[in-house]
Amino acid sequence: MFKFTELLIPIFIGLIVLYGLMHKVNVFDEFIEGAKENLSVGIGILPSLIAMITAIGMFKASGGMEMIAGLLKPLTDLLGFPSECLPLAVMRPISGSGALAVYESILKSVNPDSFAGRVASVILGSTETTFYTLAVYYGATNVKNTRHSLVSSLTADLTGFIFSALTVRLIMR
């Protein structure tokens, strides 16, 4: 027995094809044209992705994450941010998969229902992989002058980190 949610995507695709046919659009040719455009976009952003993956690997291998977390520890202790979540806060703007690995290690070392476990969960769900996102989107659109995007995005991430701890602290009371 199928649930409606399992049929939702096929129904949606069918409606798109039906709409195209009703408006006398060659749906298959339009699909092929869109696939060609997306392939060229994928090829266009490939150098940015390779550079980002290389930089992430170098950052992790060099011990940069641990160094930054160590430098930030006095400030985060003052703010009431759990020290177990510092590596996650450092990794999250850089790499989604790296952040997921750090998150998994946090949950293995502390109880998922602990303060640190909950803060890590909120961080993972409320912040973005800033550098990856900027590299992909600006690489796809050939934007060279990013102006204030990086600073404002990192400020949003910092706000997410601080308020994740504050929100969990308020909810756990």
Coordinates of N, CA and C in Angstrom, one line a residue:
M1 N 0.8 -1.2 0.0 CA 0.0 0.0 0.0 C 0.9 1.2 0.0
F2 N 0.6 2.2 -0.9 CA 1.4 3.4 -1.0 C 0.8 4.5 -0.2
K3 N 1.7 5.3 0.4 CA 1.3 6.5 1.1 C 1.3 7.6 0.1
F4 N 0.5 8.6 0.3 CA 0.4 9.8 -0.6 C 1.7 10.4 -0.7
T5 N 2.5 10.5 0.4 CA 3.8 11.2 0.3 C 4.8 10.5 -0.6
E6 N 4.6 9.1 -0.8 CA 5.5 8.4 -1.7 C 5.1 8.7 -3.2
L7 N 3.9 9.1 -3.4 CA 3.5 9.4 -4.8 C 3.6 10.9 -5.1
L8 N 4.0 11.7 -4.1 CA 4.0 13.2 -4.3 C 4.9 13.6 -5.5
I9 N 6.2 13.1 -5.5 CA 7.1 13.5 -6.5 C 6.6 13.0 -7.9
P10 N 6.3 11.8 -8.1 CA 5.7 11.4 -9.4 C 4.5 12.2 -9.9
I11 N 3.6 12.5 -8.9 CA 2.5 13.3 -9.3 C 2.9 14.7 -9.7
F12 N 3.9 15.3 -9.0 CA 4.4 16.6 -9.3 C 5.0 16.6 -10.7
I13 N 5.8 15.6 -11.0 CA 6.5 15.5 -12.3 C 5.4 15.3 -13.4
G14 N 4.4 14.5 -13.1 CA 3.3 14.3 -14.1 C 2.6 15.6 -14.4
L15 N 2.3 16.4 -13.3 CA 1.6 17.7 -13.5 C 2.5 18.7 -14.4
I16 N 3.8 18.7 -14.2 CA 4.7 19.5 -15.0 C 4.6 19.1 -16.4
V17 N 4.7 17.8 -16.7 CA 4.6 17.3 -18.1 C 3.2 17.6 -18.7
L18 N 2.2 17.4 -17.9 CA 0.8 17.7 -18.4 C 0.7 19.2 -18.7
Y19 N 1.2 20.1 -17.9 CA 1.1 21.5 -18.1 C 1.9 21.9 -19.4
G20 N 3.1 21.3 -19.6 CA 3.8 21.6 -20.8 C 3.1 21.1 -22.0
L21 N 2.5 19.9 -22.0 CA 1.7 19.4 -23.1 C 0.5 20.3 -23.4
M22 N -0.1 20.8 -22.4 CA -1.3 21.6 -22.6 C -0.9 23.0 -23.2
H23 N 0.3 23.4 -23.0 CA 0.8 24.7 -23.5 C 1.6 24.5 -24.8
K24 N 1.5 23.3 -25.4 CA 2.2 22.9 -26.6 C 3.7 23.1 -26.5
V25 N 4.3 22.7 -25.4 CA 5.8 22.8 -25.2 C 6.3 21.4 -25.4
N26 N 7.4 21.4 -26.1 CA 8.1 20.1 -26.3 C 8.9 19.8 -25.0
V27 N 8.3 19.0 -24.1 CA 8.8 18.8 -22.8 C 10.1 18.1 -22.8
F28 N 10.3 17.1 -23.7 CA 11.5 16.4 -23.7 C 12.7 17.3 -24.2
D29 N 12.5 18.1 -25.2 CA 13.5 19.0 -25.7 C 13.9 20.1 -24.6
E30 N 12.9 20.6 -23.9 CA 13.2 21.5 -22.8 C 13.9 20.8 -21.6
F31 N 13.6 19.6 -21.4 CA 14.3 18.8 -20.3 C 15.8 18.7 -20.7
I32 N 16.0 18.3 -22.0 CA 17.4 18.1 -22.5 C 18.2 19.4 -22.4
E33 N 17.5 20.5 -22.8 CA 18.2 21.8 -22.7 C 18.6 22.2 -21.3
G34 N 17.6 22.0 -20.4 CA 17.9 22.2 -19.0 C 19.1 21.4 -18.4
A35 N 19.1 20.1 -18.9 CA 20.2 19.2 -18.4 C 21.5 19.7 -19.0
K36 N 21.6 20.2 -20.2 CA 22.8 20.8 -20.8 C 23.3 22.0 -20.0
E37 N 22.3 22.9 -19.7 CA 22.7 24.1 -18.9 C 23.3 23.7 -17.5
N38 N 22.6 22.7 -16.9 CA 23.1 22.3 -15.5 C 24.5 21.6 -15.6
L39 N 24.7 20.9 -16.7 CA 26.0 20.3 -16.9 C 27.1 21.3 -17.0
S40 N 26.8 22.4 -17.8 CA 27.8 23.4 -18.0 C 28.0 24.2 -16.7
V41 N 27.0 24.4 -15.9 CA 27.2 25.0 -14.6 C 28.0 24.1 -13.7
G42 N 27.8 22.8 -13.7 CA 28.6 21.9 -12.9 C 30.0 21.9 -13.3
I43 N 30.3 22.0 -14.5 CA 31.7 22.0 -15.0 C 32.3 23.4 -14.6
G44 N 31.5 24.4 -14.6 CA 32.0 25.8 -14.3 C 32.4 25.9 -12.8
I45 N 31.7 25.2 -11.9 CA 32.0 25.3 -10.5 C 33.0 24.3 -10.0
L46 N 33.3 23.4 -10.9 CA 34.2 22.3 -10.5 C 35.6 22.8 -9.9
P47 N 36.2 23.8 -10.6 CA 37.5 24.3 -10.0 C 37.3 24.9 -8.6
S48 N 36.2 25.6 -8.3 CA 35.9 26.1 -7.0 C 35.8 25.0 -6.0
L49 N 35.1 24.0 -6.4 CA 34.8 22.8 -5.5 C 36.2 22.1 -5.2
I50 N 37.0 21.9 -6.2 CA 38.3 21.2 -6.0 C 39.2 22.1 -5.0
A51 N 39.2 23.4 -5.3 CA 40.0 24.3 -4.4 C 39.5 24.2 -3.0
M52 N 38.1 24.2 -2.8 CA 37.6 24.2 -1.4 C 37.9 22.9 -0.7
I53 N 37.7 21.8 -1.4 CA 38.0 20.5 -0.8 C 39.5 20.4 -0.5
T54 N 40.4 20.9 -1.3 CA 41.8 20.9 -1.0 C 42.1 21.7 0.2
A55 N 41.5 22.9 0.3 CA 41.8 23.8 1.4 C 41.3 23.2 2.7
I56 N 40.1 22.5 2.7 CA 39.6 21.9 3.9 C 40.5 20.7 4.3
G57 N 41.0 19.9 3.4 CA 41.9 18.9 3.8 C 43.2 19.4 4.4
M58 N 43.7 20.5 3.8 CA 44.9 21.1 4.4 C 44.7 21.7 5.8
F59 N 43.5 22.3 5.9 CA 43.2 22.9 7.2 C 43.1 21.9 8.3
K60 N 42.4 20.8 8.0 CA 42.2 19.7 9.0 C 43.6 19.0 9.3
A61 N 44.3 18.7 8.2 CA 45.6 18.0 8.4 C 46.7 18.9 9.1
S62 N 46.6 20.2 9.0 CA 47.6 21.1 9.6 C 47.4 21.3 11.1
G63 N 46.2 20.9 11.6 CA 45.9 21.2 13.0 C 45.3 22.5 13.2
G64 N 44.9 23.2 12.1 CA 44.3 24.5 12.2 C 43.1 24.6 13.0
M65 N 42.2 23.5 12.9 CA 41.0 23.5 13.6 C 41.2 23.5 15.1
E66 N 42.1 22.6 15.5 CA 42.4 22.5 16.9 C 43.0 23.8 17.5
M67 N 43.9 24.4 16.7 CA 44.5 25.7 17.1 C 43.5 26.8 17.3
I68 N 42.6 26.9 16.3 CA 41.5 28.0 16.4 C 40.6 27.7 17.6
A69 N 40.2 26.4 17.8 CA 39.4 26.0 18.9 C 40.1 26.3 20.3
G70 N 41.3 26.1 20.3 CA 42.1 26.4 21.6 C 42.2 27.9 21.8
L71 N 42.3 28.7 20.8 CA 42.4 30.1 21.0 C 41.0 30.7 21.4
L72 N 39.9 30.1 20.9 CA 38.6 30.6 21.2 C 38.0 30.1 22.6
K73 N 38.7 29.1 23.2 CA 38.1 28.5 24.4 C 37.9 29.4 25.5
P74 N 38.8 30.4 25.8 CA 38.5 31.3 26.9 C 37.2 32.2 26.7
L75 N 37.1 32.6 25.4 CA 35.9 33.4 25.1 C 34.6 32.6 25.2
T76 N 34.6 31.4 24.7 CA 33.4 30.5 24.7 C 33.1 30.1 26.1
D77 N 34.1 29.9 27.0 CA 33.8 29.6 28.4 C 33.1 30.7 29.0
L78 N 33.5 31.9 28.7 CA 32.9 33.1 29.3 C 31.4 33.3 28.8
L79 N 31.2 32.9 27.5 CA 29.8 33.0 27.0 C 28.9 31.8 27.4
G80 N 29.5 30.8 28.0 CA 28.7 29.6 28.4 C 28.5 28.6 27.2
F81 N 29.4 28.7 26.2 CA 29.3 27.8 25.1 C 30.1 26.5 25.4
P82 N 29.5 25.4 25.2 CA 30.2 24.1 25.6 C 31.5 23.9 24.8
S83 N 32.6 23.6 25.5 CA 33.9 23.4 24.8 C 33.8 22.2 23.9
E84 N 33.0 21.3 24.1 CA 32.9 20.1 23.3 C 32.4 20.5 21.9
C85 N 31.7 21.6 21.8 CA 31.1 22.1 20.5 C 32.0 23.0 19.7
L86 N 33.2 23.4 20.3 CA 34.1 24.3 19.6 C 34.6 23.8 18.3
P87 N 35.0 22.5 18.2 CA 35.5 22.0 16.9 C 34.3 22.0 15.8
L88 N 33.1 21.8 16.3 CA 32.0 21.9 15.4 C 31.7 23.3 14.9
A89 N 31.9 24.3 15.8 CA 31.7 25.7 15.4 C 32.8 26.1 14.4
V90 N 34.0 25.6 14.6 CA 35.0 25.9 13.6 C 34.8 25.2 12.3
M91 N 34.4 24.0 12.3 CA 34.3 23.2 11.1 C 33.0 23.5 10.3
R92 N 31.9 23.9 10.9 CA 30.6 24.0 10.3 C 30.7 25.0 9.1
P93 N 31.3 26.2 9.2 CA 31.3 27.1 8.1 C 32.2 26.6 6.9
I94 N 33.0 25.7 7.2 CA 34.0 25.2 6.2 C 33.4 24.0 5.4
S95 N 33.0 23.0 6.1 CA 32.6 21.7 5.5 C 31.4 21.1 6.1
G96 N 30.4 20.8 5.4 CA 29.2 20.1 5.9 C 29.6 18.6 6.3
S97 N 30.3 17.9 5.5 CA 30.7 16.5 5.8 C 31.7 16.5 7.0
G98 N 32.6 17.4 7.0 CA 33.5 17.5 8.2 C 32.8 17.9 9.4
A99 N 31.8 18.8 9.3 CA 31.0 19.1 10.5 C 30.1 17.9 11.0
L100 N 29.6 17.2 10.1 CA 28.9 16.0 10.4 C 29.7 15.0 11.2
A101 N 31.0 14.8 10.7 CA 31.9 13.9 11.4 C 32.2 14.4 12.8
V102 N 32.4 15.7 13.0 CA 32.7 16.3 14.3 C 31.5 16.1 15.2
Y103 N 30.3 16.3 14.6 CA 29.0 16.2 15.3 C 28.9 14.7 15.9
E104 N 29.2 13.8 15.0 CA 29.1 12.4 15.4 C 30.1 12.1 16.5
S105 N 31.3 12.6 16.5 CA 32.2 12.4 17.6 C 31.8 13.1 18.9
I106 N 31.1 14.2 18.8 CA 30.6 14.9 20.0 C 29.5 14.0 20.6
L107 N 28.6 13.5 19.8 CA 27.6 12.6 20.3 C 28.1 11.3 20.9
K108 N 29.2 10.8 20.4 CA 29.8 9.6 21.0 C 30.5 9.9 22.3
S109 N 31.0 11.1 22.5 CA 31.7 11.4 23.7 C 30.8 12.0 24.8
V110 N 29.7 12.5 24.5 CA 28.8 13.0 25.5 C 27.4 12.4 25.2
N111 N 26.5 12.5 26.1 CA 25.2 12.0 25.9 C 24.4 12.9 25.0
P112 N 23.7 12.4 24.0 CA 23.0 13.3 23.0 C 22.0 14.2 23.7
D113 N 21.5 13.8 24.9 CA 20.6 14.6 25.6 C 21.3 15.6 26.5
S114 N 22.6 15.6 26.6 CA 23.3 16.5 27.4 C 23.3 17.9 26.8
F115 N 23.7 18.9 27.5 CA 23.7 20.3 27.0 C 24.6 20.4 25.8
A116 N 25.8 19.8 25.8 CA 26.7 19.9 24.6 C 26.0 19.1 23.4
G117 N 25.4 18.0 23.7 CA 24.8 17.2 22.6 C 23.7 18.0 21.9
R118 N 22.9 18.6 22.8 CA 21.7 19.4 22.2 C 22.2 20.7 21.5
V119 N 23.2 21.3 22.0 CA 23.8 22.5 21.4 C 24.4 22.1 20.0
A120 N 25.1 21.0 20.0 CA 25.7 20.5 18.7 C 24.6 20.2 17.7
S121 N 23.5 19.7 18.2 CA 22.3 19.4 17.3 C 21.7 20.7 16.7
V122 N 21.6 21.7 17.6 CA 21.0 22.9 17.1 C 22.0 23.6 16.1
I123 N 23.2 23.6 16.4 CA 24.2 24.2 15.6 C 24.2 23.6 14.2
L124 N 24.1 22.3 14.1 CA 24.1 21.6 12.8 C 22.9 21.9 12.0
G125 N 21.8 22.1 12.7 CA 20.5 22.4 12.0 C 20.3 23.9 11.7
S126 N 21.0 24.8 12.4 CA 20.7 26.2 12.2 C 21.8 27.1 11.6
T127 N 22.9 26.4 11.2 CA 24.0 27.2 10.6 C 24.3 26.6 9.2
E128 N 25.1 27.3 8.4 CA 25.4 27.0 7.0 C 26.8 26.7 6.8
T129 N 27.1 25.9 5.8 CA 28.5 25.7 5.4 C 28.9 26.9 4.5
T130 N 29.2 28.0 5.1 CA 29.4 29.3 4.5 C 30.4 29.3 3.4
F131 N 31.6 28.8 3.6 CA 32.6 28.9 2.6 C 32.3 28.0 1.4
Y132 N 31.7 26.9 1.6 CA 31.3 26.0 0.5 C 30.2 26.6 -0.3
T133 N 29.2 27.2 0.4 CA 28.1 27.8 -0.3 C 28.5 29.0 -1.1
L134 N 29.4 29.8 -0.6 CA 29.8 31.0 -1.3 C 30.7 30.5 -2.5
A135 N 31.5 29.5 -2.3 CA 32.3 29.0 -3.5 C 31.4 28.5 -4.6
V136 N 30.4 27.7 -4.2 CA 29.6 27.1 -5.2 C 28.7 28.1 -5.9
Y137 N 28.0 29.0 -5.2 CA 27.1 29.9 -5.8 C 27.9 31.0 -6.6
Y138 N 28.9 31.5 -6.0 CA 29.7 32.6 -6.7 C 30.4 32.0 -7.9
G139 N 30.9 30.7 -7.7 CA 31.5 30.1 -8.9 C 30.6 29.8 -10.0
A140 N 29.3 29.4 -9.7 CA 28.3 29.1 -10.7 C 27.9 30.4 -11.4
T141 N 27.9 31.5 -10.8 CA 27.4 32.8 -11.4 C 28.6 33.7 -11.8
N142 N 29.8 33.2 -11.6 CA 31.0 34.0 -12.0 C 31.1 35.3 -11.3
V143 N 30.7 35.4 -10.1 CA 30.8 36.6 -9.3 C 32.2 36.7 -8.8
K144 N 32.8 37.8 -9.0 CA 34.2 38.0 -8.5 C 34.2 38.9 -7.3
N145 N 33.4 39.9 -7.3 CA 33.3 40.9 -6.2 C 32.2 40.4 -5.2
T146 N 32.7 39.8 -4.1 CA 31.7 39.2 -3.2 C 31.3 40.3 -2.1
R147 N 31.9 41.4 -2.1 CA 31.6 42.5 -1.2 C 31.6 42.1 0.2
H148 N 30.4 42.2 0.9 CA 30.3 41.9 2.3 C 29.7 40.5 2.6
S149 N 29.6 39.7 1.6 CA 29.0 38.4 1.7 C 29.6 37.5 2.8
L150 N 31.0 37.4 2.8 CA 31.7 36.5 3.7 C 31.5 37.0 5.1
V151 N 31.7 38.3 5.3 CA 31.6 38.9 6.7 C 30.2 38.7 7.2
S152 N 29.2 39.0 6.4 CA 27.8 38.9 6.9 C 27.4 37.5 7.2
S153 N 27.9 36.6 6.3 CA 27.6 35.1 6.5 C 28.3 34.6 7.7
L154 N 29.5 34.9 8.0 CA 30.2 34.5 9.2 C 29.6 35.1 10.4
T155 N 29.1 36.3 10.3 CA 28.4 36.9 11.5 C 27.1 36.2 11.8
A156 N 26.4 35.8 10.7 CA 25.2 35.0 10.9 C 25.5 33.6 11.6
D157 N 26.6 33.0 11.1 CA 27.1 31.7 11.7 C 27.4 31.9 13.2
L158 N 28.1 33.0 13.5 CA 28.5 33.3 14.9 C 27.2 33.5 15.8
T159 N 26.3 34.2 15.2 CA 25.0 34.4 15.9 C 24.3 33.1 16.1
G160 N 24.3 32.2 15.1 CA 23.7 30.9 15.3 C 24.4 30.1 16.4
F161 N 25.8 30.2 16.5 CA 26.5 29.4 17.5 C 26.1 29.9 18.9
I162 N 26.1 31.2 19.1 CA 25.8 31.8 20.4 C 24.4 31.5 20.8
F163 N 23.5 31.8 19.9 CA 22.1 31.6 20.2 C 21.7 30.1 20.3
S164 N 22.4 29.2 19.7 CA 22.2 27.8 19.9 C 22.4 27.4 21.4
A165 N 23.5 27.9 22.0 CA 23.7 27.6 23.4 C 22.7 28.3 24.3
L166 N 22.4 29.5 24.0 CA 21.4 30.3 24.8 C 20.1 29.6 24.7
T167 N 19.6 29.3 23.5 CA 18.3 28.6 23.4 C 18.2 27.3 24.1
V168 N 19.2 26.5 23.9 CA 19.2 25.2 24.6 C 19.3 25.4 26.1
R169 N 20.0 26.3 26.6 CA 20.1 26.6 28.0 C 18.7 27.1 28.5
L170 N 18.0 27.9 27.8 CA 16.7 28.3 28.2 C 15.6 27.2 28.2
I171 N 15.7 26.3 27.2 CA 14.8 25.2 27.0 C 15.0 24.1 28.1
M172 N 16.3 23.9 28.4 CA 16.6 22.8 29.4 C 16.2 23.2 30.8
R173 N 15.9 24.4 31.1 CA 15.6 24.8 32.5 C 14.4 24.1 33.0

